[in-house]
Structure formats: structure tokens, C-alpha cells
CSV table of C-alpha atoms in Angstrom, one decimal:
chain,number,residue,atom,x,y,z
A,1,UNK,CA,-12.3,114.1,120.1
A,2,UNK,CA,-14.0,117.1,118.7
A,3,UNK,CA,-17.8,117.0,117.9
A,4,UNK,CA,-19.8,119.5,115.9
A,5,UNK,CA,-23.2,120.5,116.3
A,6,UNK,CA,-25.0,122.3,113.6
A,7,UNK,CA,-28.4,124.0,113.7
A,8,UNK,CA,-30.0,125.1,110.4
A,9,UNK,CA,-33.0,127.1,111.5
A,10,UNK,CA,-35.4,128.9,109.4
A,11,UNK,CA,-33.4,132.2,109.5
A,12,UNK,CA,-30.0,131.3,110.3
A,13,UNK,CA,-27.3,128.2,110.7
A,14,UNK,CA,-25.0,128.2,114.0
A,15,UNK,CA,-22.2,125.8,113.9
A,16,UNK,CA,-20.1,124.9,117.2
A,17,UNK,CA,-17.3,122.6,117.4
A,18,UNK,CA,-16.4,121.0,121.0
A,19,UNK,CA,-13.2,119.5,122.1
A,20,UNK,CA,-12.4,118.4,125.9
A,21,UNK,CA,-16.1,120.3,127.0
A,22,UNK,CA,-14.9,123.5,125.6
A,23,UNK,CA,-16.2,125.4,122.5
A,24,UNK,CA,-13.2,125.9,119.6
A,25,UNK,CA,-15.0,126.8,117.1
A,26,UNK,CA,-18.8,129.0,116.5
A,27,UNK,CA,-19.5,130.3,113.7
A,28,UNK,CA,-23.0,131.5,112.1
A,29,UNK,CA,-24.4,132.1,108.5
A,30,UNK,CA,-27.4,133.3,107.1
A,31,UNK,CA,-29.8,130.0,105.9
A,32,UNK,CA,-30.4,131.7,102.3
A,33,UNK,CA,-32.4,129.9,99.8
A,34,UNK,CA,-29.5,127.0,100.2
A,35,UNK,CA,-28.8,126.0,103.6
A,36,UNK,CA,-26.8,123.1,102.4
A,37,UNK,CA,-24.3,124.6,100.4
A,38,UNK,CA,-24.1,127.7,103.2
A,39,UNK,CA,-23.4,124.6,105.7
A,40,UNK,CA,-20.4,123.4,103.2
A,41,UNK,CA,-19.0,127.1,103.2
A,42,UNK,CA,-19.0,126.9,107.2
A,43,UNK,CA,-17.3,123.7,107.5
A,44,UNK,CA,-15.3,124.0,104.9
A,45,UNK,CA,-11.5,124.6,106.6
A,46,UNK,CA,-12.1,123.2,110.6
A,47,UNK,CA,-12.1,119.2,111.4
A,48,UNK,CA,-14.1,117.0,113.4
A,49,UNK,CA,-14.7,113.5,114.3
A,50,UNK,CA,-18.6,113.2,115.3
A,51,UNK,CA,-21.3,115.9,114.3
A,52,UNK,CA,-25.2,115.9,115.1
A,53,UNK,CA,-27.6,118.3,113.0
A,54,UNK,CA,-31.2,119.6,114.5
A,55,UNK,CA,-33.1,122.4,113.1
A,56,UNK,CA,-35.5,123.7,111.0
A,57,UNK,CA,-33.6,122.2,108.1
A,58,UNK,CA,-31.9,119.2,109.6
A,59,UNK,CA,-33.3,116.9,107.6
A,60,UNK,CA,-31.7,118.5,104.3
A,61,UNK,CA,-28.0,117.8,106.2
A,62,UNK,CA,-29.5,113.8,106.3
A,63,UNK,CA,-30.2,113.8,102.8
A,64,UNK,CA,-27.0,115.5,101.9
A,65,UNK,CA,-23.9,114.0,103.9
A,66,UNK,CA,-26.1,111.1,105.9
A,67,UNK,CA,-25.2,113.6,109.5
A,68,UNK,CA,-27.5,112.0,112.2
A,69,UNK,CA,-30.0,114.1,113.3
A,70,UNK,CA,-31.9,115.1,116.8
A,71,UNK,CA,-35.2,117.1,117.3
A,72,UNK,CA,-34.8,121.1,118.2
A,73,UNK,CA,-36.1,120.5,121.7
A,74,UNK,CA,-33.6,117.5,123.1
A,75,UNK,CA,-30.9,119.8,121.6
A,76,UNK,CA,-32.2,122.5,122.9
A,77,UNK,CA,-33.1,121.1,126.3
A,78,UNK,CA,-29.2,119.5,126.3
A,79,UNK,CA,-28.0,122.8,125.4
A,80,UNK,CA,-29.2,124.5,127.8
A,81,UNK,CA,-28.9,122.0,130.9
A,82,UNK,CA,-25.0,121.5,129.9
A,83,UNK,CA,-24.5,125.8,130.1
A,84,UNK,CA,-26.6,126.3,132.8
A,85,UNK,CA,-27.4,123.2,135.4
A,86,UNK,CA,-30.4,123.6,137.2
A,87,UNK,CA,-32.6,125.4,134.5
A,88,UNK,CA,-35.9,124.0,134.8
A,89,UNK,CA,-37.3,125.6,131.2
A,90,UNK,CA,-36.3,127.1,128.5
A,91,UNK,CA,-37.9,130.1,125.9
A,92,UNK,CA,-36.6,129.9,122.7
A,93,UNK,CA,-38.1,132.6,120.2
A,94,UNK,CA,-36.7,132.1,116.6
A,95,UNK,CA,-37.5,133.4,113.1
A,96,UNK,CA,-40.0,131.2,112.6
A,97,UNK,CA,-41.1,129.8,115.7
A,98,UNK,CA,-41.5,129.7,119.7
A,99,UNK,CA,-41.2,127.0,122.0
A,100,UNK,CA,-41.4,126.7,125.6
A,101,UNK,CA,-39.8,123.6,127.1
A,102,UNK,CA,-39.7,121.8,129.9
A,103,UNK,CA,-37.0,120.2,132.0
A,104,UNK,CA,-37.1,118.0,135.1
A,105,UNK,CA,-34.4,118.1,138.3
A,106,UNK,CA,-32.1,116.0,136.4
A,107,UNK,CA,-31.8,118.7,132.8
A,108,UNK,CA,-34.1,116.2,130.9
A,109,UNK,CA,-37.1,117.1,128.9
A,110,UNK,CA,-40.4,115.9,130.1
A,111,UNK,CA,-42.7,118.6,127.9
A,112,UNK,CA,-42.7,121.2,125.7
A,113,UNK,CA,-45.3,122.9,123.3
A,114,UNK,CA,-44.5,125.0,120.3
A,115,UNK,CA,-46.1,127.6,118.0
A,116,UNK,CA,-45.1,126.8,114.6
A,117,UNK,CA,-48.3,127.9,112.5
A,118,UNK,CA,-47.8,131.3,111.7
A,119,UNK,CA,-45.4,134.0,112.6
A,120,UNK,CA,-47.1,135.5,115.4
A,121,UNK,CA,-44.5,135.9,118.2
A,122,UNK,CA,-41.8,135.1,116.2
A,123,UNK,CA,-38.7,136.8,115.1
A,124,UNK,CA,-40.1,137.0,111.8
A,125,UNK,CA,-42.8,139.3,113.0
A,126,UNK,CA,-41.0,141.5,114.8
A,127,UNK,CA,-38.8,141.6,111.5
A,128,UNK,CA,-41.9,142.7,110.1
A,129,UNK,CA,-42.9,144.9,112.6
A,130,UNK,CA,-39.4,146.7,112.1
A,131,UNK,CA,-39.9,147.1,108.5
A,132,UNK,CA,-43.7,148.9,108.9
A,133,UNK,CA,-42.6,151.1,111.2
A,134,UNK,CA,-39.5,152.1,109.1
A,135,UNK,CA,-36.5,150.9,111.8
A,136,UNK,CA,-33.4,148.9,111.5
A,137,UNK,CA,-34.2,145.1,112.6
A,138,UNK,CA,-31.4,145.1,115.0
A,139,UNK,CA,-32.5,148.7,116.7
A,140,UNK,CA,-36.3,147.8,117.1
A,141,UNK,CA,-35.7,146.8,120.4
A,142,UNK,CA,-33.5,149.6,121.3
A,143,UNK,CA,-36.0,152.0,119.9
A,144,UNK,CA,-39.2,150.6,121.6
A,145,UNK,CA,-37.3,150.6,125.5
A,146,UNK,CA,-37.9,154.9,124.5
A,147,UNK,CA,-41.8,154.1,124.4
A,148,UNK,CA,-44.4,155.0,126.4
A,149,UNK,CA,-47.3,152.7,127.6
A,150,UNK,CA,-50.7,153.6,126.4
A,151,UNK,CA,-50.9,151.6,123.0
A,152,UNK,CA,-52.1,148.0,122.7
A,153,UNK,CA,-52.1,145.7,119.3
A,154,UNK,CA,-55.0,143.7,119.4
A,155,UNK,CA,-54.1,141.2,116.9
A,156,UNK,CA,-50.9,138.8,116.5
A,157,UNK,CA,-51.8,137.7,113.1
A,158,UNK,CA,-48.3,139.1,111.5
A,159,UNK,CA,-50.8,140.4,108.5
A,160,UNK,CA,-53.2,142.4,111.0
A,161,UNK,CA,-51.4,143.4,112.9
A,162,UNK,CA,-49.4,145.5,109.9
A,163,UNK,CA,-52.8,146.8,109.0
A,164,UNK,CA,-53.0,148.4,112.8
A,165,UNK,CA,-49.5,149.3,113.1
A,166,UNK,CA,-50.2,151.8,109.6
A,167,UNK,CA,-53.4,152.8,111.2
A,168,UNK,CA,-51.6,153.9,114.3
A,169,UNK,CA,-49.3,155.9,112.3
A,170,UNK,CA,-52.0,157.3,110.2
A,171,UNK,CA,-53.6,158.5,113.5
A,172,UNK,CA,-50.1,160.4,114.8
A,173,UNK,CA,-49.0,157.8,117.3
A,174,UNK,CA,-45.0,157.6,117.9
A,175,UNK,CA,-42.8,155.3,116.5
A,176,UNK,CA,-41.4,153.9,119.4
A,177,UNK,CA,-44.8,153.8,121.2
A,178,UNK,CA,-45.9,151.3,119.0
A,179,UNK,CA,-42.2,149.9,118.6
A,180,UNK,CA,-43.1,149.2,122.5
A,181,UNK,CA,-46.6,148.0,122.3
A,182,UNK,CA,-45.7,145.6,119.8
A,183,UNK,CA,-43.0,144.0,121.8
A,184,UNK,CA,-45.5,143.8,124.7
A,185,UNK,CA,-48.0,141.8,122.4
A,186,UNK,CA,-44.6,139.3,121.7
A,187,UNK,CA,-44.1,139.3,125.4
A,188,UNK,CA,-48.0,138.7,126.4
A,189,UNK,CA,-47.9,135.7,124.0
A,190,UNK,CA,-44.4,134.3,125.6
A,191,UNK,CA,-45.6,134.5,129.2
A,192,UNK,CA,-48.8,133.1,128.0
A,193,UNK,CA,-47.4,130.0,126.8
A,194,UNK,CA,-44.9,129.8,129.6
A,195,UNK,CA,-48.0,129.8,131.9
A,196,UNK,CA,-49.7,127.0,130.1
A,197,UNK,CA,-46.7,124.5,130.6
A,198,UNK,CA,-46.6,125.7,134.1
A,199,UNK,CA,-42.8,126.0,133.4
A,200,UNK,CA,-40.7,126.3,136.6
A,201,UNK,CA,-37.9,128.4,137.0
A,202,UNK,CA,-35.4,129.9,136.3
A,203,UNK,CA,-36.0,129.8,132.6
A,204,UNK,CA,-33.0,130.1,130.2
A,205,UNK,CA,-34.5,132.5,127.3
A,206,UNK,CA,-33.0,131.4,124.3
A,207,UNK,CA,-33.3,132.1,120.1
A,208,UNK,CA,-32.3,135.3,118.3
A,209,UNK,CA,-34.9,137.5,120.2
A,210,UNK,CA,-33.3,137.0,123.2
A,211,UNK,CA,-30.7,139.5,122.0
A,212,UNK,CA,-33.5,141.6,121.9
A,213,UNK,CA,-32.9,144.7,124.5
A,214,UNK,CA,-36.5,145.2,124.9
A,215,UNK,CA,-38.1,141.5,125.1
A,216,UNK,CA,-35.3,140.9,128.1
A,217,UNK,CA,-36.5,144.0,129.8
A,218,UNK,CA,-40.3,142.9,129.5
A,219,UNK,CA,-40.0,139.2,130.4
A,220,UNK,CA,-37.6,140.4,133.3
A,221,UNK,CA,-40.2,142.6,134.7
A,222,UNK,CA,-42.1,139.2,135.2
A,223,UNK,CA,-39.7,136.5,135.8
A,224,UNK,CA,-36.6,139.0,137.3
A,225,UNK,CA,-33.6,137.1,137.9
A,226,UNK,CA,-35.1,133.9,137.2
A,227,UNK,CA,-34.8,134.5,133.6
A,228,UNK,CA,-31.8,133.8,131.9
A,229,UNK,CA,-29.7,135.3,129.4
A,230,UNK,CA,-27.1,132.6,128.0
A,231,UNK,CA,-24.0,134.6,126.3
A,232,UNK,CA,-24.7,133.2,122.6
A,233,UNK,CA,-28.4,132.7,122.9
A,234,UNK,CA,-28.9,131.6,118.9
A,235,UNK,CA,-26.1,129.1,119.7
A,236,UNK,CA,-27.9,127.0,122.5
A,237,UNK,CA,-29.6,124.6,119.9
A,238,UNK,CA,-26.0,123.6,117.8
A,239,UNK,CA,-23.9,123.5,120.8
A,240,UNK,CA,-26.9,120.8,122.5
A,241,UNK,CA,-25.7,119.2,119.3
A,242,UNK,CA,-22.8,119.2,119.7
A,243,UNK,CA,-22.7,117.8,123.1
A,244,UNK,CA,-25.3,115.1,121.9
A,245,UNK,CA,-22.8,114.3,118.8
A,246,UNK,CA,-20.9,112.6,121.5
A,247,UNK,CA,-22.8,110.2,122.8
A,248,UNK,CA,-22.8,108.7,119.4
């Protein structure tokens, strides 16, 4: 039997495809202004008997081909307690998005909370972020782990924020001080939240951002080698589906 778990996010859609508890098929896609027909592009040539959709978008994959559908943070929680047993909570940080989940002894979710007002913390504004200070989305990080301590950005309002990071140009600051500062202000936010669940450890950091070179290296300096870094971290969400698609 092979099940599929799809998870159409704000940014991007990850497909995986299980067979006999082992992944044959992940693939990913931007979510463009139609996740549907991006979804039809990725399933297009592979085969499967069960699939389960969660995400941003799921409900447009309901509408469309009647998939069943599961919340971000059972698929997430399943996910990550089928990769990694004994993780106790989990940090995703998407495009649009952050969540901090909770998991009991037994990989089950018992709470969560998530920040889904704005774009502060969020992939999308460190995208932003990227573009003020005139780098390459996928070398912020890189760039910002050259930094030196010393700057602080007061606000996490995406819009503000933009307004301090021109400032601190305007006034001679380096790029990859405030590349740095700015990824601290994510990280503040993250370890806030974490705090307020009273997550317990180790936590399995998870999303897009957790490819981020400098967001591992600041989270690690708090949480060391309780914090986890899964080999597909944008994939944890479908492949939860996935493994939920089975039970159907």
C-alpha cells in the first residue's frame, strides 16, 4: 500500500509518498497563486492508494478531489514522533507562521499555540528582511553567522521593523550586523514562545527556517543538542500525512 501525504502551505507544497514505512517518493513545488493545479503537476505520473492533505491550503484539495484532510499540528506532531521517537515538542517556523507544539511520552499532542496574525517571526519576514538589506533569501543566514553582536531590532512588526533596518543602514551599520540582529529578534520570539508552552525537550525544529544556518546556530546556543534538526525539515508536515493517510 502506498499513501501520500501532501502539505500545501502558504509558501510551498511538499508531497511524500510511503510504501512499507519508507519514503519513495518527495517532491516539493512552489504554492503560486494556484496550489491546486501545482498539486496536479506533482502528482501527475506517481500512484497511490490512500492520501491525507494538511496545510495552509488543505481545504482547497477537499473542495477539489474530496482528499480527507488533518490539521497542521496532528500532522505535524505525527511527523515528527514517527522520524524521531521520544521528541517531546516541536518548532515549526514557516512562511507564514510559527507554532510550538507539544507532545506527551507516548508522540501524541496534548498543546500547542501558534502565531498566525502577522508575519513577525516568520519566514516571510526574514524573506523581507533579506530583501531590505539587499541579500539572496537563501544566503541571509549564511551572511548574518559573519555579524557581530551590538545591534538590537526593537520591533517584530515585519513593516517596522523595515523602517529600522533602512535606518540602521542610513546610519553606517554593516550588513551582516543587522543580518544577525535580525535573526536574533526571530530567535528571541521562538524561545519566547517555546517558554510559554513550557515545551520539554528535545525539540525537533521543523519548517523552512530550520534550514536556516543561522536560526540553528542561535536556538542551539540555547537548547544544544536537545534541538533537533530532521534531514527534510519542510517535509515533516506531508510525510505526518502520509503516515496518518494510513490509518484511513
Amino acid at each position: 500500500m502506498r499513501h501520500a501525504g501532501i502539505d500545501i502551505g502558504s509558501r510551498s507544497i511538499e508531497l511524500v509518498v510511503i510504501e512499507d514505512g519508507e519514503v519513495v517518493v518527495s517532491r516539493q513545488s512552489e504554492s503560486g497563486y494556484n496550489p491546486v493545479e501545482r498539486v496536479q503537476e506533482l502528482i501527475a505520473d506517481i500512484s497511490f492508494d490512500k492520501v491525507m492533505a494538511t496545510g495552509y491550503g488543505r481545504a482547497s484539495l477537499e473542495i477539489a478531489f474530496d482528499y480527507p484532510t488533518i490539521t497542521e499540528i496532528k500532522a505535524y506532531g505525527t511527523g515528527a514522533a514517527t522520524l524521531h521517537p521520544g521528541i517531546r515538542g516541536i518548532l515549526d517556523i514557516g512562511g507564514q507562521d510559527t507554532k510550538v507544539i507539544s507532545l506527551n511520552e507516548n508522540g501524541k499532542v496534548f498543546k500547542f499555540e501558534m502565531n498566525d496574525k502577522c508575519a513577525a517571526g516568520t519566514g516571510k519576514f526574514l524573506e523581507l528582511m533579506a530583501v531590505s538589506l539587499g541579500y539572496q533569501q537563501n544566503t541571509l543566514g549564511l551572511e548574518a553567522l559573519k555579524g557581530q553582536e551590538g545591534i538590537e531590532i526593537n520591533s517584530m512588526c515585519a513593516v517596522f521593523a523595515e523602517s529600522e533596518v533602512t535606518s540602521l543602514l542610513a546610519k553606517g551599520c554593516l550588513r551582516a550586523d543587522i543580518a544577525l540582529a535580525v535573526h536574533q529578534s526571530v530567535c528571541r520570539r521562538a524561545v519566547g514562545m517555546i517558554k510559554r508552552q513550557g515545551l520539554n525537550t528535545p525539540i525537533l525544529f521543523a519548517g523552512g527556517v530550520a534550514n536556516n544556518a543561522c536560526m540553528i546556530h542561535l536556538l542551539k546556543q540555547t537548547f544544544g543538542d536537545d534541538l533537533i534538526i530532521p534531514t527534510s525539515p519542510q517535509f515533516v508536515g506531508a510525510y505526518g500525512a502520509a503516515v496518518l493517510a494510513g490509518f484511513l
